[in-house]
Short mmCIF file of N, CA and C in Angstrom, two decimals:
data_model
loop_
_atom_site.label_atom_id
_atom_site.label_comp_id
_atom_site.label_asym_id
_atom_site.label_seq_id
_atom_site.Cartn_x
_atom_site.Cartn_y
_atom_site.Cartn_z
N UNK A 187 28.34 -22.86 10.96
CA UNK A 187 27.51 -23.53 9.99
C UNK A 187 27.29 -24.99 10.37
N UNK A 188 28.04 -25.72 10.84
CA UNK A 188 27.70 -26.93 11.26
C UNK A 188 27.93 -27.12 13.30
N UNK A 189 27.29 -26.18 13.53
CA UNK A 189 26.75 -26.43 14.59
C UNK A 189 25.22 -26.27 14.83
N UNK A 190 24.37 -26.43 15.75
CA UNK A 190 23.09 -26.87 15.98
C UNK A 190 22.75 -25.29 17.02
N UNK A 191 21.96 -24.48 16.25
CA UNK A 191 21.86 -22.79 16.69
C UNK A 191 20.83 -23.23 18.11
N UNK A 192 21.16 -22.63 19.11
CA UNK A 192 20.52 -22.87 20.70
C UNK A 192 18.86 -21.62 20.46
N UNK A 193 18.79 -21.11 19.10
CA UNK A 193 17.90 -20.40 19.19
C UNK A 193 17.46 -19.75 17.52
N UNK A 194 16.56 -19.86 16.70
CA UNK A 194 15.96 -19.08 15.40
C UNK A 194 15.32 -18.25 15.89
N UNK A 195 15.24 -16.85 15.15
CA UNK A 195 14.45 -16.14 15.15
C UNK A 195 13.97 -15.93 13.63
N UNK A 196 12.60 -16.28 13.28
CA UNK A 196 12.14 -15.70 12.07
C UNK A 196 11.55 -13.91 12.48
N UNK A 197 11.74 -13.60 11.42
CA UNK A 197 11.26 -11.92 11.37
C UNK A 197 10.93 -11.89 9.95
N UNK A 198 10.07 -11.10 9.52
CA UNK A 198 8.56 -10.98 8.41
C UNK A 198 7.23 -10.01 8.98
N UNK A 199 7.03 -9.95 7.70
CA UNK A 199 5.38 -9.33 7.41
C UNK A 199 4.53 -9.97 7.06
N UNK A 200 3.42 -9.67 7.72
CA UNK A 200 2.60 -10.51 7.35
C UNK A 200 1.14 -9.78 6.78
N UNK A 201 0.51 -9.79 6.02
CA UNK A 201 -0.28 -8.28 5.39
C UNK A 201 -1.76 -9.12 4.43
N UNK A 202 -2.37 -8.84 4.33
CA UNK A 202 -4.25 -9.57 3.89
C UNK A 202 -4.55 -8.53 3.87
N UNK A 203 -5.71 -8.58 2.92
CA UNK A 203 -6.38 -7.68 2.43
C UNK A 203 -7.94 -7.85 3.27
N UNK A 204 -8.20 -8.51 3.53
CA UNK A 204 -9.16 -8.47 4.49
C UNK A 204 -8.55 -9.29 5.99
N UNK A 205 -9.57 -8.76 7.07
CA UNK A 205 -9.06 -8.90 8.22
C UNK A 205 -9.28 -10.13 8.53
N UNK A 206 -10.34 -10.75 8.00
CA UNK A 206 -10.49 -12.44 8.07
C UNK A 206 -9.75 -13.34 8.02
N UNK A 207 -8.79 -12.87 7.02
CA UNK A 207 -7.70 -13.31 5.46
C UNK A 207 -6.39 -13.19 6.68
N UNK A 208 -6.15 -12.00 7.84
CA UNK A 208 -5.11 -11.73 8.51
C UNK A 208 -5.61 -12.60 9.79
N UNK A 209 -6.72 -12.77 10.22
CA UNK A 209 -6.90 -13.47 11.21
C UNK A 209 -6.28 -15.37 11.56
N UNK A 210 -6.78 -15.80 9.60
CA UNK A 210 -6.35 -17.20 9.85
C UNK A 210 -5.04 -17.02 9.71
N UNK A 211 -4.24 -16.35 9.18
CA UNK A 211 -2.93 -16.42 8.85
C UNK A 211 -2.34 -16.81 10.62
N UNK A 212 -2.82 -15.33 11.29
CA UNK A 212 -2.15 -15.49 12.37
C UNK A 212 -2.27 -16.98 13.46
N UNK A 213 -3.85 -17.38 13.05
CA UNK A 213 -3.98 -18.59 13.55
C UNK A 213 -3.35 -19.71 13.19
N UNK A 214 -3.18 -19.70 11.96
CA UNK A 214 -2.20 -20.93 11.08
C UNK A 214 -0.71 -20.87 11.71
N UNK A 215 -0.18 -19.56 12.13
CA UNK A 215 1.11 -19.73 12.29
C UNK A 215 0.79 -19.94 13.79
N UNK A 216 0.51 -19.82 14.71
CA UNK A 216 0.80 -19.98 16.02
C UNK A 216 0.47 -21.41 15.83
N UNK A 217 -0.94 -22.29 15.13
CA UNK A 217 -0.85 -23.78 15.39
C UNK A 217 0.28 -24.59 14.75
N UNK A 218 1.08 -24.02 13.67
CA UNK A 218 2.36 -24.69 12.89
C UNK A 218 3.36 -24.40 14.25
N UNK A 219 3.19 -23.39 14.88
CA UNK A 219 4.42 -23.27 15.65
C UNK A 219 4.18 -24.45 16.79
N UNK A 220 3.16 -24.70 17.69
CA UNK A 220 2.52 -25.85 18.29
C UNK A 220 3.24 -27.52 17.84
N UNK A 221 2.49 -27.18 16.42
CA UNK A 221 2.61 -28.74 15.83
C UNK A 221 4.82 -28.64 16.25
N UNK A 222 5.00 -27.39 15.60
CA UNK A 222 6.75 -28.03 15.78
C UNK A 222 7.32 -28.02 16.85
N UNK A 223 6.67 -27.69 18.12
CA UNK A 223 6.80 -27.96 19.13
C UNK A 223 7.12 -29.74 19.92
N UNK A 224 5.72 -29.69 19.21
CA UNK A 224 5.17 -31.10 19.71
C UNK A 224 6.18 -32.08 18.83
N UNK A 225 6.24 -31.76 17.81
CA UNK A 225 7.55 -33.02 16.81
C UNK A 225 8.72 -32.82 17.65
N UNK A 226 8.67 -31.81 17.40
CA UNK A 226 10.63 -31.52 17.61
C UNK A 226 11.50 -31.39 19.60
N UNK A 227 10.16 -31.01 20.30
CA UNK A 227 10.43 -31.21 21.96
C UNK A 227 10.85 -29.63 21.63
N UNK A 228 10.24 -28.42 20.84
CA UNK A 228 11.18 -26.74 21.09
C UNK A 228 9.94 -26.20 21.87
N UNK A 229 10.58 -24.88 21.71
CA UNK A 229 9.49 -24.09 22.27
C UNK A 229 9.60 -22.69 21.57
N UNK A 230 8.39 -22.73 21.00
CA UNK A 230 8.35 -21.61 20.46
C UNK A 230 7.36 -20.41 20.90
N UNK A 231 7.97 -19.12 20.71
CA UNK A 231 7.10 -17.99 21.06
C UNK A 231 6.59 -17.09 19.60
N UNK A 232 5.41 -17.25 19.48
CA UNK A 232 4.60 -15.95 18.32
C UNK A 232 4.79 -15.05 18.63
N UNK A 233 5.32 -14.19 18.59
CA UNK A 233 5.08 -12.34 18.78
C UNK A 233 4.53 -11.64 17.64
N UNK A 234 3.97 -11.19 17.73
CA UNK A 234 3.02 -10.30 16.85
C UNK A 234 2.60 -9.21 17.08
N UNK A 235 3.36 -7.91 16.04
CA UNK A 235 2.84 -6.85 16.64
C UNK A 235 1.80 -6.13 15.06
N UNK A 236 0.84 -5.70 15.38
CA UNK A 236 -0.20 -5.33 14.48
C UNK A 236 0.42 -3.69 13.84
N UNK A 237 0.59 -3.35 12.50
CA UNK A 237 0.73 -3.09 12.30
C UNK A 237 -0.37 -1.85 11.74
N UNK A 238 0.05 -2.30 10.28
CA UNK A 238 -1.41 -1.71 9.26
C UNK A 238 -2.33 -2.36 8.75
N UNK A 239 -3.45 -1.60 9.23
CA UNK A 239 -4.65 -2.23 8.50
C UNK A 239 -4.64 -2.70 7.04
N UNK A 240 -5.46 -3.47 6.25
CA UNK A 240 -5.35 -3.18 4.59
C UNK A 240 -6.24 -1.86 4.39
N UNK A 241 -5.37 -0.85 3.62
CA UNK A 241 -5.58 0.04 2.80
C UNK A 241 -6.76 0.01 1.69
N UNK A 242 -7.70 0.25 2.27
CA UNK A 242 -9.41 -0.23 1.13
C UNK A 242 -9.74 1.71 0.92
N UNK A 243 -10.02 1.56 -0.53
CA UNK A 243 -10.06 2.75 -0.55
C UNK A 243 -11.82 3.24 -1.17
N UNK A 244 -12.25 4.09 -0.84
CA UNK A 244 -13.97 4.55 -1.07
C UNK A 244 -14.06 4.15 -2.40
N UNK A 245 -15.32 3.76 -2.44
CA UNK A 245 -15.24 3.22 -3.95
C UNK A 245 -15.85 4.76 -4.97
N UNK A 246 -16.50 5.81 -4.00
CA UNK A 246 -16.89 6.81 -4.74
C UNK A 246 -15.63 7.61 -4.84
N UNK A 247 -15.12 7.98 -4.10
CA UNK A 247 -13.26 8.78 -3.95
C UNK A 247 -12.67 8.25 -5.22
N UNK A 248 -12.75 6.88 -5.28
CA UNK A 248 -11.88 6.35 -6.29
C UNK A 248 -12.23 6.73 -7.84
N UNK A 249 -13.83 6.56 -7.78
CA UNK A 249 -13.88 6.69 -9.30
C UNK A 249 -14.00 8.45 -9.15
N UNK A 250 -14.05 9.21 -8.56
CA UNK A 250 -14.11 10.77 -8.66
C UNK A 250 -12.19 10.91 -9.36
N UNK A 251 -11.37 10.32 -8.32
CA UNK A 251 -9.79 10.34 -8.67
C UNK A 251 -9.52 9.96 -10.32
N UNK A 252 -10.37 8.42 -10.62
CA UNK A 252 -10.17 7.68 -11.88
C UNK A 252 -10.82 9.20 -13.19
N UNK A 253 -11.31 9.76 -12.71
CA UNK A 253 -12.20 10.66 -13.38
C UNK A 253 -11.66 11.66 -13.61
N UNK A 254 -10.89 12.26 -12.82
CA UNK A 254 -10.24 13.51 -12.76
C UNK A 254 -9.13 13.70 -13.36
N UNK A 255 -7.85 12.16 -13.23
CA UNK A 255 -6.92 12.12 -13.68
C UNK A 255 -7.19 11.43 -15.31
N UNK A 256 -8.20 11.17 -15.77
CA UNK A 256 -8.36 10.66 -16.83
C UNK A 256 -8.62 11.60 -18.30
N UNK A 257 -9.05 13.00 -17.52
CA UNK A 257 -9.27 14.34 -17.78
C UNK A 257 -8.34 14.69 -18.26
N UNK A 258 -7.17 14.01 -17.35
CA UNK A 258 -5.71 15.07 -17.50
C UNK A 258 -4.45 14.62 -18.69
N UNK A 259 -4.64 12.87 -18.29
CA UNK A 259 -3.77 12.67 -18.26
C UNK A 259 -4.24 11.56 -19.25
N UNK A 260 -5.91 11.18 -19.70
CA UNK A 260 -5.80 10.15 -20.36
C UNK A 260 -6.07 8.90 -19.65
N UNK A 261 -7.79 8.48 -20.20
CA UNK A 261 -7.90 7.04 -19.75
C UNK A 261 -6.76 6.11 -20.07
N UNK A 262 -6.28 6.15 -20.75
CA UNK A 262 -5.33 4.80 -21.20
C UNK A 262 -3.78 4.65 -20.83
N UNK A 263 -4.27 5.86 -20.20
CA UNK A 263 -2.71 5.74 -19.18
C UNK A 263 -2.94 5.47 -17.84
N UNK A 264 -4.15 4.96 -17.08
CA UNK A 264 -4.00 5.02 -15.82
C UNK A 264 -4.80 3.37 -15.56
N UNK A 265 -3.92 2.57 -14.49
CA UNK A 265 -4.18 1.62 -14.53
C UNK A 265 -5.40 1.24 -13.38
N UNK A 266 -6.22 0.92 -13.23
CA UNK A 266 -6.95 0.14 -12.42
C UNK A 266 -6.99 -1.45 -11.88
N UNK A 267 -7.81 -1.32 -10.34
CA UNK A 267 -8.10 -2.32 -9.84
C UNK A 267 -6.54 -3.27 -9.55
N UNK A 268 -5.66 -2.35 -9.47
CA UNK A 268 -4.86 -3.00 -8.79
C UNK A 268 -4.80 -3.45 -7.50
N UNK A 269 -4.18 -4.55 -7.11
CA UNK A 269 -4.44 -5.00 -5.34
C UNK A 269 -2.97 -4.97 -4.54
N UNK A 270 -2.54 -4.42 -4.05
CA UNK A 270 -1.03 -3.97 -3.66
C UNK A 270 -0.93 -4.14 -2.10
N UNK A 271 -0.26 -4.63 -1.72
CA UNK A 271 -0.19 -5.45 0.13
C UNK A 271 0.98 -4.08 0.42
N UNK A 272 1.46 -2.51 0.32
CA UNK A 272 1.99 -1.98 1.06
C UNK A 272 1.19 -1.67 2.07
N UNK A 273 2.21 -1.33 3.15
CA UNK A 273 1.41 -1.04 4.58
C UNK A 273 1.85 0.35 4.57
N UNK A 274 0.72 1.25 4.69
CA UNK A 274 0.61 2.81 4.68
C UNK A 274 -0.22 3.62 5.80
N UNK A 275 0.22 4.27 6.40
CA UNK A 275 -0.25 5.14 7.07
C UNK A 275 -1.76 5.39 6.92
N UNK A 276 -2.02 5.79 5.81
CA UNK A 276 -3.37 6.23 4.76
C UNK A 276 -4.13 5.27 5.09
N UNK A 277 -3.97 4.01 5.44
CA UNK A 277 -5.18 2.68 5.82
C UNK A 277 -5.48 3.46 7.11
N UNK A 278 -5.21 3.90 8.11
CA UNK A 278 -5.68 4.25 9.12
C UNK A 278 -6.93 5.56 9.27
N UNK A 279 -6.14 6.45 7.59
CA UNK A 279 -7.34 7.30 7.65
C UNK A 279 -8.50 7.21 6.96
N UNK A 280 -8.15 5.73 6.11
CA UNK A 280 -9.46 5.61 5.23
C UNK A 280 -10.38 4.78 5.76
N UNK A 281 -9.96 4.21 7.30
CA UNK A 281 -10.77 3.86 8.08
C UNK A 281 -11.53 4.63 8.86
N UNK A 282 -11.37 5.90 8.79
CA UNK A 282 -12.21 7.20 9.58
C UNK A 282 -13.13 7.38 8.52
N UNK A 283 -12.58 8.50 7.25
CA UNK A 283 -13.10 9.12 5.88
C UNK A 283 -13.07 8.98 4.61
N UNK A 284 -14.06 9.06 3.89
CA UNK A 284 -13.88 8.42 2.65
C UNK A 284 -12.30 9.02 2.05
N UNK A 285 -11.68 8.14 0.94
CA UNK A 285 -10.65 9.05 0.43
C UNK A 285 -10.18 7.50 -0.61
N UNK A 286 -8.97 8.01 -1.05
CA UNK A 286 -8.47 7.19 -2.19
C UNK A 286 -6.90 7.57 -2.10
N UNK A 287 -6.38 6.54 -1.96
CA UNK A 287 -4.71 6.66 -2.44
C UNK A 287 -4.49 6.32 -3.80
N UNK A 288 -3.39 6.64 -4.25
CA UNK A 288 -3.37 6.24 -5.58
C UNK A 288 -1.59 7.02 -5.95
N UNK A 289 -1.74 6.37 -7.26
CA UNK A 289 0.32 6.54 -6.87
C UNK A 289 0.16 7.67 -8.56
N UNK A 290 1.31 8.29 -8.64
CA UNK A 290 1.76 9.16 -9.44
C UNK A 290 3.15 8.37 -10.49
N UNK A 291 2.25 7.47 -11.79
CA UNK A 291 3.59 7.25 -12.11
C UNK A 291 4.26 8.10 -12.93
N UNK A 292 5.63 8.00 -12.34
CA UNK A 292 6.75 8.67 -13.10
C UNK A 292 8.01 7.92 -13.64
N UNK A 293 7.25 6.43 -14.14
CA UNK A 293 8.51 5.40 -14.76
C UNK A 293 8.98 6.33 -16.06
N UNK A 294 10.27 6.00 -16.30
CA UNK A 294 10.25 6.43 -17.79
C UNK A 294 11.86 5.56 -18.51
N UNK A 295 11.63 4.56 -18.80
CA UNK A 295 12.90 3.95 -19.32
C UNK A 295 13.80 4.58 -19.68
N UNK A 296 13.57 5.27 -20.95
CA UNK A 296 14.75 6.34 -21.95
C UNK A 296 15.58 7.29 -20.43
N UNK A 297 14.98 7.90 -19.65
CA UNK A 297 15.60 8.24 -18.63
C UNK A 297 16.49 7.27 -17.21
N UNK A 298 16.10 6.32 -17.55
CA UNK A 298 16.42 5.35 -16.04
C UNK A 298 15.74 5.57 -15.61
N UNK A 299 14.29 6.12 -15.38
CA UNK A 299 13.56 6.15 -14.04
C UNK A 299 12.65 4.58 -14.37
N UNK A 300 13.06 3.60 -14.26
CA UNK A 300 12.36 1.86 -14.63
C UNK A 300 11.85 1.19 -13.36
N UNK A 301 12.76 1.42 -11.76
CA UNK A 301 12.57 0.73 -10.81
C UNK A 301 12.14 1.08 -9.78
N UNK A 302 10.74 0.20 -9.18
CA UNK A 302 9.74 0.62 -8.16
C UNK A 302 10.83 0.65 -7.10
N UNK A 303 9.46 1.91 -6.44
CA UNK A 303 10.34 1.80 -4.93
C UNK A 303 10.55 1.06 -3.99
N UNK A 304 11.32 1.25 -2.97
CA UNK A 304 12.11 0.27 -2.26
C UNK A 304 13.44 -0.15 -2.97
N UNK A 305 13.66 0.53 -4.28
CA UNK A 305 14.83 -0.33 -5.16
C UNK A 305 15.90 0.33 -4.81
N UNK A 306 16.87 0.37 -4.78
CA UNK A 306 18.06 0.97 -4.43
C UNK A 306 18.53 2.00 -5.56
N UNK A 307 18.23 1.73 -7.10
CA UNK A 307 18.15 2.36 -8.43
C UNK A 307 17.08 3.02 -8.61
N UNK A 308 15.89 3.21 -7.89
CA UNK A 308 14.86 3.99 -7.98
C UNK A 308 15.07 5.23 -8.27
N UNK A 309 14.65 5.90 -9.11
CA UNK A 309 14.66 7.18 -9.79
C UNK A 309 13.38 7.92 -9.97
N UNK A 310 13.00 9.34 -9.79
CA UNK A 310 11.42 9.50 -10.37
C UNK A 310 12.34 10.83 -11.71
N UNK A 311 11.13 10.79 -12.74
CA UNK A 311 11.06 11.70 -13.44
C UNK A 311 10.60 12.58 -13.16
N UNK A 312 10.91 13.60 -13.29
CA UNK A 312 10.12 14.92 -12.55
C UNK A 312 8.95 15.21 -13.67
N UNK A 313 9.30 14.95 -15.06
CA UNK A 313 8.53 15.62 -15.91
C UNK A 313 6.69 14.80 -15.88
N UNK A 314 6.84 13.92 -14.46
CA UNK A 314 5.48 13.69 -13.90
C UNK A 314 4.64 15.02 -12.95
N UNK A 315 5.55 15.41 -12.48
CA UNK A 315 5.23 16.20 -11.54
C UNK A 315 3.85 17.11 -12.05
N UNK A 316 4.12 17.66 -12.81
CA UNK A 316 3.14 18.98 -13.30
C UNK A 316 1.58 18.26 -13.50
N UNK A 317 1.84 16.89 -13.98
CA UNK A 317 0.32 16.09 -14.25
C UNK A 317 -0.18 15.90 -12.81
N UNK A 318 0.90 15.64 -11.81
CA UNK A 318 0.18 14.73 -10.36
C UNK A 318 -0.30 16.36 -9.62
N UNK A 319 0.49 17.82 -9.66
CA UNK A 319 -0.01 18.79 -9.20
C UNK A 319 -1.78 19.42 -9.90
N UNK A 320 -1.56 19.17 -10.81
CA UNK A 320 -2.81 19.38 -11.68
C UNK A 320 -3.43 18.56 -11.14
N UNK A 321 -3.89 16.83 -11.00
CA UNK A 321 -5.00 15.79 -10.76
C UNK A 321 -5.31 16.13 -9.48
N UNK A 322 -4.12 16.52 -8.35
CA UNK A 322 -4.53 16.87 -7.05
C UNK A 322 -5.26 18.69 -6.78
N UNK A 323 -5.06 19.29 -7.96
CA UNK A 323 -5.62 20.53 -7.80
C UNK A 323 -7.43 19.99 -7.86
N UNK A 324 -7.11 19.63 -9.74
CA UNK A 324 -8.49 19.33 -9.77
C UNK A 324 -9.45 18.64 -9.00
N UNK A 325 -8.80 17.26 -8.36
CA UNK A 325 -9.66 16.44 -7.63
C UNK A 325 -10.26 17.20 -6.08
N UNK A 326 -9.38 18.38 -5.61
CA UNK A 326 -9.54 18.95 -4.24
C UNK A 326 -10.87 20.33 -5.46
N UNK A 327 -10.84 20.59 -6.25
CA UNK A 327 -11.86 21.48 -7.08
C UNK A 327 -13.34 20.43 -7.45
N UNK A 328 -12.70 19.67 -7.80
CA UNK A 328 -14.17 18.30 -8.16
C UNK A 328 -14.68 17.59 -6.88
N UNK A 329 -14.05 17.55 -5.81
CA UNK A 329 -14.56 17.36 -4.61
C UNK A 329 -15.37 18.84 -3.44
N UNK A 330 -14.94 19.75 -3.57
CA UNK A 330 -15.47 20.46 -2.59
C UNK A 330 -15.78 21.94 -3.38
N UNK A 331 -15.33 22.08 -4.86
CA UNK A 331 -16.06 23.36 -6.02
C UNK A 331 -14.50 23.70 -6.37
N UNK A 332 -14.59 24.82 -6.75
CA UNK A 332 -13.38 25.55 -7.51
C UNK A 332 -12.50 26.53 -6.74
N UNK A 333 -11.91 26.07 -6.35
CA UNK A 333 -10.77 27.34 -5.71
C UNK A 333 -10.21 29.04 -5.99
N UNK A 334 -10.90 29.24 -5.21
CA UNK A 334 -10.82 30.94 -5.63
C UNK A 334 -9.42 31.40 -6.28
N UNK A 335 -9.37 31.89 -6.67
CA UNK A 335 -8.01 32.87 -7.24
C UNK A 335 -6.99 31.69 -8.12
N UNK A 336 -7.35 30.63 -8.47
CA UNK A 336 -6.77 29.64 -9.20
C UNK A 336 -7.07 29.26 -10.66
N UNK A 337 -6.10 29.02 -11.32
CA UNK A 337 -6.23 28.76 -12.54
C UNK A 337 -5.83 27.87 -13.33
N UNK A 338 -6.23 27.48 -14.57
CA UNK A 338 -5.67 26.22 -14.84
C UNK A 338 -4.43 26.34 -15.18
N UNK A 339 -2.94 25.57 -15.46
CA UNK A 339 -1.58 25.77 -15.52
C UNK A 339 -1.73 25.93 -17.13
N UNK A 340 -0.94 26.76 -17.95
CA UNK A 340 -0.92 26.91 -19.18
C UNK A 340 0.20 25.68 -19.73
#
């Protein structure tokens, strides 16, 4: 603790919602790393490895999803226009085809299920389950017609 470290390494994410938004970032940090170069006599190296794109989702996908699950489950339970910086796989395919991510909540206090994921106490309720199998039946029926030999869950 009171010696003078021969070397820092910072490690982080770094995540924008537009690529513009990720471009200056990366520019800002390599010229801060410069400027502390130049004060301090170090030398610093940027490494940067690109990860995930931001996750932008069809704006027609979305309101077909907002539509389907609202059917099910109730406009006033489903939140919109949220803006969320996870890095997901799914940004890569919604850069090919239209589509929509969207999350299944299953908080439920009275049970403990209260804390988002990544939490170490994270819990899901199952008694979500049957609504998120239904919105994904319907939305794959409201996107491409009605699925033969299927029915609605009683």
């Amino acid at each position: 603790m009171n010696a003078i470290a021969g070397e820092l390494v910072i490690d982080g994410t770094q995540r924008a919602l537009r690529p513009e938004t990720r471009d200056t970032v990366i520019r800002r940090m390599r010229e801060v790393a410069r400027g502390l170069d130049e004060t301090f006599g170090t030398r610093t190296e940027v490494e940067l490895m690109e990860r995930y794109p931001a996750l932008v989702n069809d704006a027609d996908m979305a309101r077909l999803a907002h539509e389907t699950a609202a059917a099910i489950v109730g406009a006033e339970r489903i939140e919109t226009g949220l803006r969320l910086m996870g890095g997901e796989d799914m940004a890569f395919y919604l850069r090919e085809v239209p589509g929509c991510f969207f999350f299944l909540g299953s908080g439920n206090d009275a049970k403990g299920c209260s804390h988002s994921h990544h939490n170490a106490h994270f819990n899901v309720d199952e008694d979500a389950f049957p609504a998120g199998i239904e919105t994904l039946l319907r939305l794959t029926e409201n996107f491409v017609g009605p699925l033969s030999g299927t029915s609605a869950p009683q």
